[in-house]
Tab-separated table of N, CA and C in Angstrom:
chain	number	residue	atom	x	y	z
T	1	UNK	N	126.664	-173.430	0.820
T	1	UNK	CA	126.986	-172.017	0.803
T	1	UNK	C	127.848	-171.704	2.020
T	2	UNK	N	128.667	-170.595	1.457
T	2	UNK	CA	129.815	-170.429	2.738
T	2	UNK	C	129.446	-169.538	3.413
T	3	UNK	N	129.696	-169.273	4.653
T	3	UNK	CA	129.037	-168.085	5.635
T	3	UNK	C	130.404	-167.208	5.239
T	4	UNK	N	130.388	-165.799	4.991
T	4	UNK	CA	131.542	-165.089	4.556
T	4	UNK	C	131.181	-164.090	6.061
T	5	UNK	N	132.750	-163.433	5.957
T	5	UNK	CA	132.691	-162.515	6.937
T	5	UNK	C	132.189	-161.636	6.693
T	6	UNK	N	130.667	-160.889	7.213
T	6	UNK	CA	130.399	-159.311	6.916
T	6	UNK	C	131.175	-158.287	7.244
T	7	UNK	N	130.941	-157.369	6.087
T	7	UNK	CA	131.620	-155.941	6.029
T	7	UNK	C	131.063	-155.146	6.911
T	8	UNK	N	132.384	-154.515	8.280
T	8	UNK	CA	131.771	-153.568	8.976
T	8	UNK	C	131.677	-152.013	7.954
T	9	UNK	N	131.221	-151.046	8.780
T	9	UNK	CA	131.159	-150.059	8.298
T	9	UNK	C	132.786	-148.842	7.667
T	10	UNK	N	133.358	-149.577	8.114
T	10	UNK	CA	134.754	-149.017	8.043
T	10	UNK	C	135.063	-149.744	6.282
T	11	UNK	N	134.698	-150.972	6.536
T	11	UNK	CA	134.924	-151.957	5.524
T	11	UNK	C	134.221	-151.295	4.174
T	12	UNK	N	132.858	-151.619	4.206
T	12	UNK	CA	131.841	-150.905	3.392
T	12	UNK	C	132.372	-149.214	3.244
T	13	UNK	N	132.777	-148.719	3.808
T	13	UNK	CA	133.158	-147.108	3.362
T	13	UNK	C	134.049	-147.354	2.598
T	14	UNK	N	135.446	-148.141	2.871
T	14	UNK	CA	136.240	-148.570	2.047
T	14	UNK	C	136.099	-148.864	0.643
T	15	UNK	N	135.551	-149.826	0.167
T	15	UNK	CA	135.024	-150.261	-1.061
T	15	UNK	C	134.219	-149.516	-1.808
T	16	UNK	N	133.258	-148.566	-1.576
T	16	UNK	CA	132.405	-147.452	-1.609
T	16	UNK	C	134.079	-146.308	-2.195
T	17	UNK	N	134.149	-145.992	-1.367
T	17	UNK	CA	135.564	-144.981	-1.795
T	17	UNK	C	136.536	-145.833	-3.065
T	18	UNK	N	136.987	-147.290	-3.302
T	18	UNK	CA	137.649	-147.439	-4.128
T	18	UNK	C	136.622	-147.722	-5.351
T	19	UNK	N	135.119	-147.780	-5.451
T	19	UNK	CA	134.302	-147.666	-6.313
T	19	UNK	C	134.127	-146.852	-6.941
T	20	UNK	N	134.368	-145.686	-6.359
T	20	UNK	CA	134.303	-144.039	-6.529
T	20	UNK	C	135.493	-143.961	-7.618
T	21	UNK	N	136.432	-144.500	-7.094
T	21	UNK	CA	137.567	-144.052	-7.750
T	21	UNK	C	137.707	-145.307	-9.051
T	22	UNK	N	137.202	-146.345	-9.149
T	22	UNK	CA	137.604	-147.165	-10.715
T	22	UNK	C	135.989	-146.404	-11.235
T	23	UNK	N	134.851	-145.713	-11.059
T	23	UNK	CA	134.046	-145.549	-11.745
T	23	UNK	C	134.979	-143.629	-12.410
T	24	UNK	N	135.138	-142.852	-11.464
T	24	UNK	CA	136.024	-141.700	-12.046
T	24	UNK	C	137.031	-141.773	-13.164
T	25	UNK	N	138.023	-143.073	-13.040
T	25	UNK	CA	138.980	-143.679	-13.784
T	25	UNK	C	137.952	-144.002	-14.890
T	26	UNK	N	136.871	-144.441	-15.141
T	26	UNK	CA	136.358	-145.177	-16.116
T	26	UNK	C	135.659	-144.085	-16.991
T	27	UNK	N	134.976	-143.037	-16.269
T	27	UNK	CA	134.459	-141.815	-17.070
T	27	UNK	C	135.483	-141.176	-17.431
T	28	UNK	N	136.764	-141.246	-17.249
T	28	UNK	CA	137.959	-140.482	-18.081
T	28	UNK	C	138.051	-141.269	-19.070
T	29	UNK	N	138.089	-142.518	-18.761
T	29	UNK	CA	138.349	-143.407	-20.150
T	29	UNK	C	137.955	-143.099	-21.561
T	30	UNK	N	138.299	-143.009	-22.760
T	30	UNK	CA	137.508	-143.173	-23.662
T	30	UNK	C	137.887	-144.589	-24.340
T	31	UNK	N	136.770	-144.440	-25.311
T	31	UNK	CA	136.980	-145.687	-26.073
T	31	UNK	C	135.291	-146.812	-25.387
T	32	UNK	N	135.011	-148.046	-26.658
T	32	UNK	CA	134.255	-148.246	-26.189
T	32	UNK	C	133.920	-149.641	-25.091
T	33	UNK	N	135.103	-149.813	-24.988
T	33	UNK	CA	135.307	-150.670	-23.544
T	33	UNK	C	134.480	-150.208	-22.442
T	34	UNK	N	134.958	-149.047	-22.325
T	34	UNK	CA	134.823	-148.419	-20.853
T	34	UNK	C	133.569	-147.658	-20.838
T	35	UNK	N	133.023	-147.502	-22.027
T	35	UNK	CA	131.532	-147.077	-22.076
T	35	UNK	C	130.402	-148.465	-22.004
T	36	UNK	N	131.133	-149.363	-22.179
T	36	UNK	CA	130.322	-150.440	-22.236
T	36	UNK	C	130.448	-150.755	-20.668
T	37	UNK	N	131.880	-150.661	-19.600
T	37	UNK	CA	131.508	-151.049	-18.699
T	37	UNK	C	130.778	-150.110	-17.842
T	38	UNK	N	130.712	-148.451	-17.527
T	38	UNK	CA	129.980	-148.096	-17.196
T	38	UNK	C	128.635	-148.051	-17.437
T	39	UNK	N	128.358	-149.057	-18.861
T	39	UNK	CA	126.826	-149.193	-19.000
T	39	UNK	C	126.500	-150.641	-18.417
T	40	UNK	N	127.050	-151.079	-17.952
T	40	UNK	CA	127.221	-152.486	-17.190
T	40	UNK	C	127.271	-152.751	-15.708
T	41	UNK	N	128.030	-151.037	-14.979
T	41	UNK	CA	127.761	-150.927	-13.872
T	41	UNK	C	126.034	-150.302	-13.473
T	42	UNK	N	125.953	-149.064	-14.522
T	42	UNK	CA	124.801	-148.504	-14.126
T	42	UNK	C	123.472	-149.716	-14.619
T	43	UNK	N	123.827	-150.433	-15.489
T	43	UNK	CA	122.592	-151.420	-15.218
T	43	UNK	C	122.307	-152.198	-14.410
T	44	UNK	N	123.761	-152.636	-13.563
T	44	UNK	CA	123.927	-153.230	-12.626
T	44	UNK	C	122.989	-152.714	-11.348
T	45	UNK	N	122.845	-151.681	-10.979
T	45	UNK	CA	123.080	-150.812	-9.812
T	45	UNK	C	121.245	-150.369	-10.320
T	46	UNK	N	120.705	-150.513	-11.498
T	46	UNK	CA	119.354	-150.449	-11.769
T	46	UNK	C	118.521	-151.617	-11.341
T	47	UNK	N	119.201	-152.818	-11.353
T	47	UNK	CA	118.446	-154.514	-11.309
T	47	UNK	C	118.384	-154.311	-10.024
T	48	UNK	N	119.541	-153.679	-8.942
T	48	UNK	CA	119.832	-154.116	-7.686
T	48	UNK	C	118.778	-153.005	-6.814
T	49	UNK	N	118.436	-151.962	-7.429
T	49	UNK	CA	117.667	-150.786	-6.774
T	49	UNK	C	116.234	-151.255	-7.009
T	50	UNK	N	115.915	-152.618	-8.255
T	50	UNK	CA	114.207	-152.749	-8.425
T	50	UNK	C	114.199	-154.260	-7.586
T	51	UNK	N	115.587	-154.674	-7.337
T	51	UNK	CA	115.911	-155.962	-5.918
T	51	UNK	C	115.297	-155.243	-4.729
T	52	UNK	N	116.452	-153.895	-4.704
T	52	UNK	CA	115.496	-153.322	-3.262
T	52	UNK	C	114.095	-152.843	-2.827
T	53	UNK	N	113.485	-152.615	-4.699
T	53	UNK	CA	112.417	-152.026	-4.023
T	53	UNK	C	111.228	-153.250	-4.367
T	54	UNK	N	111.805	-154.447	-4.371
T	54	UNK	CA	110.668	-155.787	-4.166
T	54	UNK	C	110.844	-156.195	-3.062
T	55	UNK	N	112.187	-155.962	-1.938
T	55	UNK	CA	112.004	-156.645	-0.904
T	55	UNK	C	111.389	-155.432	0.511
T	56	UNK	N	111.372	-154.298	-0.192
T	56	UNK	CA	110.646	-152.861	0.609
T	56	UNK	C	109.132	-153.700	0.279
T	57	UNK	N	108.189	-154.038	-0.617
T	57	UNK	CA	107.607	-154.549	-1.187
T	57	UNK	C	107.061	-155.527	-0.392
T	58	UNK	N	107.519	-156.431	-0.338
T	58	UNK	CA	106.972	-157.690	0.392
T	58	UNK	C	107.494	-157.412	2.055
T	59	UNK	N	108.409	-156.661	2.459
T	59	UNK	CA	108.946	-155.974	3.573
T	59	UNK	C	107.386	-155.179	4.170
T	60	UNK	N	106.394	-154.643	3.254
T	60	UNK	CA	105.442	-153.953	4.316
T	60	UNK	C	104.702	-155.056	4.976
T	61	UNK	N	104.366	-156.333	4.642
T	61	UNK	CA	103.780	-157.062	5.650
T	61	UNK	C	104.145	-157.022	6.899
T	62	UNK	N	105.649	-156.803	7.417
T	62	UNK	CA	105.933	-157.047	8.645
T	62	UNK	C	106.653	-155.704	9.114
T	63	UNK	N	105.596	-155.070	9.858
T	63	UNK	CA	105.577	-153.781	11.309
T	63	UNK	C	106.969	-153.782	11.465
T	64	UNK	N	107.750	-152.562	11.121
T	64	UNK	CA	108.945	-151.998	11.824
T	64	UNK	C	110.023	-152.466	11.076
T	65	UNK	N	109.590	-153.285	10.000
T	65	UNK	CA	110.974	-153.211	8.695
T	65	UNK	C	111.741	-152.633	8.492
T	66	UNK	N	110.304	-151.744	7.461
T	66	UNK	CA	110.807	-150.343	7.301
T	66	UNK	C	111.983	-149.653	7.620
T	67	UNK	N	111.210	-149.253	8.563
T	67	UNK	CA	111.847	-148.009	9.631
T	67	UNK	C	113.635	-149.100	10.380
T	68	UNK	N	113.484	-149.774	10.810
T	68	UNK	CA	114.669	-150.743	10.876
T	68	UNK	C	115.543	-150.870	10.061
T	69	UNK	N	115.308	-150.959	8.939
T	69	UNK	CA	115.966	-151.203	7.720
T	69	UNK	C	116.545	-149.718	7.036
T	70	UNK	N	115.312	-147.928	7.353
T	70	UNK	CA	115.583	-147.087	7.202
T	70	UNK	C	116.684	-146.820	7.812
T	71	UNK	N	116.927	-147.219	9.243
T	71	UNK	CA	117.947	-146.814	9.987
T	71	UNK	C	119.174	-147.523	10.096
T	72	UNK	N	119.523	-148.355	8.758
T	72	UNK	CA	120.847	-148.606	8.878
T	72	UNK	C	121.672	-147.808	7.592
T	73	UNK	N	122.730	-147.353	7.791
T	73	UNK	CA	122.843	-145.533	7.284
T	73	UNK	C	123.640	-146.435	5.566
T	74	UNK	N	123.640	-147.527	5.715
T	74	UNK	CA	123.957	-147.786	4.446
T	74	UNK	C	123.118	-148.173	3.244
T	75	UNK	N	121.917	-148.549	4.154
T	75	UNK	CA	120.591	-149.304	3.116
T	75	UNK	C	119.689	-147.946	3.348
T	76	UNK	N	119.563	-147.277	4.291
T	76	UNK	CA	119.708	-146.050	3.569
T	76	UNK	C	119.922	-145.043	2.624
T	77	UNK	N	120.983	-145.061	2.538
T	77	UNK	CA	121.466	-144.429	1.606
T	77	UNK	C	121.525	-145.044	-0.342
T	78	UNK	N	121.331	-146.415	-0.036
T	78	UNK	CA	120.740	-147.240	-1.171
T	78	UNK	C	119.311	-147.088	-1.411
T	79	UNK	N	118.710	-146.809	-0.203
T	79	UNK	CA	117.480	-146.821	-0.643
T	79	UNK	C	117.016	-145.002	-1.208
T	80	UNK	N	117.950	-144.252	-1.223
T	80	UNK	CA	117.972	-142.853	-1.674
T	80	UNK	C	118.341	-142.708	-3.046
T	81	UNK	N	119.672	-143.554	-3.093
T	81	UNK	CA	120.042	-144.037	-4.390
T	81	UNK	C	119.152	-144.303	-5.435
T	82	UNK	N	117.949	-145.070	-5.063
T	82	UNK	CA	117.418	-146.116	-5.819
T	82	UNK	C	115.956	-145.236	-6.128
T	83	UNK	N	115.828	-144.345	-5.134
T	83	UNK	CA	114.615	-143.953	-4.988
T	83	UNK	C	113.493	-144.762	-4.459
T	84	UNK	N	113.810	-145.557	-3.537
T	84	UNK	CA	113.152	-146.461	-2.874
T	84	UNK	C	112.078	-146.152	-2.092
T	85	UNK	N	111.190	-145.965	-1.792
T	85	UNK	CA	110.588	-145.583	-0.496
T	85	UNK	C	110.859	-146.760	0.372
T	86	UNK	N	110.383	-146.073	2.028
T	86	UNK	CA	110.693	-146.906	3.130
T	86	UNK	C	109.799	-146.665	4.033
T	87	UNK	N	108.561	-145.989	3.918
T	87	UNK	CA	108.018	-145.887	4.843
T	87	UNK	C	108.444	-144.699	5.654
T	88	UNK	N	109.678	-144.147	5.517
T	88	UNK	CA	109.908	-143.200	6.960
T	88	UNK	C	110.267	-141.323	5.918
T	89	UNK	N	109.864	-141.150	7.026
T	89	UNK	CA	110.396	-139.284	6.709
T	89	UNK	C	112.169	-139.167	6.143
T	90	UNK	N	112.335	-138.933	5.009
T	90	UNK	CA	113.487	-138.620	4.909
T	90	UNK	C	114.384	-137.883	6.164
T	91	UNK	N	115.555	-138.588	6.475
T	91	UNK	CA	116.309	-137.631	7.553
T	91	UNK	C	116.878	-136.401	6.818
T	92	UNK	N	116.847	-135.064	8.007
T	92	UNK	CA	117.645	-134.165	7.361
T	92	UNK	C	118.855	-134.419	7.593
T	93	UNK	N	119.905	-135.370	8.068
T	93	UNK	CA	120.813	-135.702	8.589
T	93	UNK	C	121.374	-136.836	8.725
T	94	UNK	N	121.134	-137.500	7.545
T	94	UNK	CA	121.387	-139.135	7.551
T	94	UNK	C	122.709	-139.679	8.186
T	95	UNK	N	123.525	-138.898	8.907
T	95	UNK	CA	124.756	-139.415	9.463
T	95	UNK	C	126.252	-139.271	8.343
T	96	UNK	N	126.686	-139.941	8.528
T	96	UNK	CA	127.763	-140.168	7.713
T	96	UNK	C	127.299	-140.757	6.225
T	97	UNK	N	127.762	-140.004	5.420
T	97	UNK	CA	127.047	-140.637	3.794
T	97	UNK	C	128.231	-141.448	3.161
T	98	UNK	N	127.858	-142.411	3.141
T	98	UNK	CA	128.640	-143.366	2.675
T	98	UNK	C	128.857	-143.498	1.329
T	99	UNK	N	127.660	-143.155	0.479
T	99	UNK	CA	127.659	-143.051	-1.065
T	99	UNK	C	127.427	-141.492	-1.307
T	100	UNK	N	128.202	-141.034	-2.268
T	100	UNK	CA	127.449	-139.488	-3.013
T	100	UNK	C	126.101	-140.333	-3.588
T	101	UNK	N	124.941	-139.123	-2.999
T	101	UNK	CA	123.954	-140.048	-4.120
T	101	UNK	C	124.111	-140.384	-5.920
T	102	UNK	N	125.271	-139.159	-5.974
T	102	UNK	CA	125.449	-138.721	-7.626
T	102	UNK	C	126.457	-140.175	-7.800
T	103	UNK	N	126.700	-141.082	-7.120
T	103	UNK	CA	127.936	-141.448	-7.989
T	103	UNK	C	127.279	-142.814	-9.069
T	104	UNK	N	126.416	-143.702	-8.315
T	104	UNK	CA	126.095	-144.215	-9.681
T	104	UNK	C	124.737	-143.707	-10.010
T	105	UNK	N	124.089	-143.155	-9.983
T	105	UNK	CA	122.990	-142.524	-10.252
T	105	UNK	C	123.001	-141.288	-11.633
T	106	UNK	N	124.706	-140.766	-11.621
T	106	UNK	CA	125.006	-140.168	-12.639
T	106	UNK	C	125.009	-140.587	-13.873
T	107	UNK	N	125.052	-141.411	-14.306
T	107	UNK	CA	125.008	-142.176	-15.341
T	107	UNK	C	123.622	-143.208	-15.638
T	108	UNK	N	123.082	-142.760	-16.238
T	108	UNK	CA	121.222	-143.375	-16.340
T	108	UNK	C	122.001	-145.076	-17.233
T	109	UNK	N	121.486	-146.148	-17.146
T	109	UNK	CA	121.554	-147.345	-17.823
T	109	UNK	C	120.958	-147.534	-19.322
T	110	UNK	N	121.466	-147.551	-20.320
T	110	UNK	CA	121.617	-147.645	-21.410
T	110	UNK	C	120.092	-148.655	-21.802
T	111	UNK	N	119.563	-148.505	-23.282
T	111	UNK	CA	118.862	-149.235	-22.925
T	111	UNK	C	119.496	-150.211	-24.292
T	112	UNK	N	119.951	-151.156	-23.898
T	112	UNK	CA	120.365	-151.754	-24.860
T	112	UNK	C	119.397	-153.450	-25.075
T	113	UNK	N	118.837	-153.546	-26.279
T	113	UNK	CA	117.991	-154.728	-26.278
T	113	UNK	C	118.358	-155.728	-25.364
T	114	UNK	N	117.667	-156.156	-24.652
T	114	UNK	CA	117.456	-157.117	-24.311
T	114	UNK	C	116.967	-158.410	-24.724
T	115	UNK	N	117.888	-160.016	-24.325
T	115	UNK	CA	117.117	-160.963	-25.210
T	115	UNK	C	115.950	-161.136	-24.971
């Protein structure tokens, strides 16, 4: 496995903002391409929010996770997304919001059979 360069916060706002904008592009879309891929993102973004809330999960064994993990303003804001709990008091002031909570959260995940 390759060690990749992490995304600073400038980086991550970036991608966040051009996400914003191919998911906007995609709810204009019609046709059923583009309903299939926004049901592909929002399922996406459902697997990854019940990812976060197994490692919140096995995360309470060890004192100050939480709250550590509350305070980085991007897993944060995923974990608002997701409806995660974290152990901590919601901030009234989470800093800079990196995600609208509405942007994939607007769109509920389809329930399409599963194999």
């Amino acid at each position: 496995m390759t060690d990749r360069p992490r995304l600073d916060e400038r980086a991550v706002a970036g991608r966040l903002e051009l996400l914003e904008e191919m998911l906007n592009e995609l709810e204009t879309t019609s046709g059923p391409t583009a309903e299939l891929a926004l049901d592909a993102v929002a399922t996406l973004a459902e697997v990854y929010g019940e990812a976060l809330a197994r490692v919140m999960d096995r995360a309470a064994a060890y004192p100050g996770f939480g709250s550590a993990a509350a305070g980085d303003v991007l897993l944060a804001h995923l974990f608002a997304l997701h409806g995660v709990p974290t152990g901590q008091p919601p901030e009234s002031d989470p800093g800079t919001a990196f995600i609208p909570l509405d942007t994939l959260a607007r769109r509920p995940a389809t329930s399409r059979a599963a194999p």
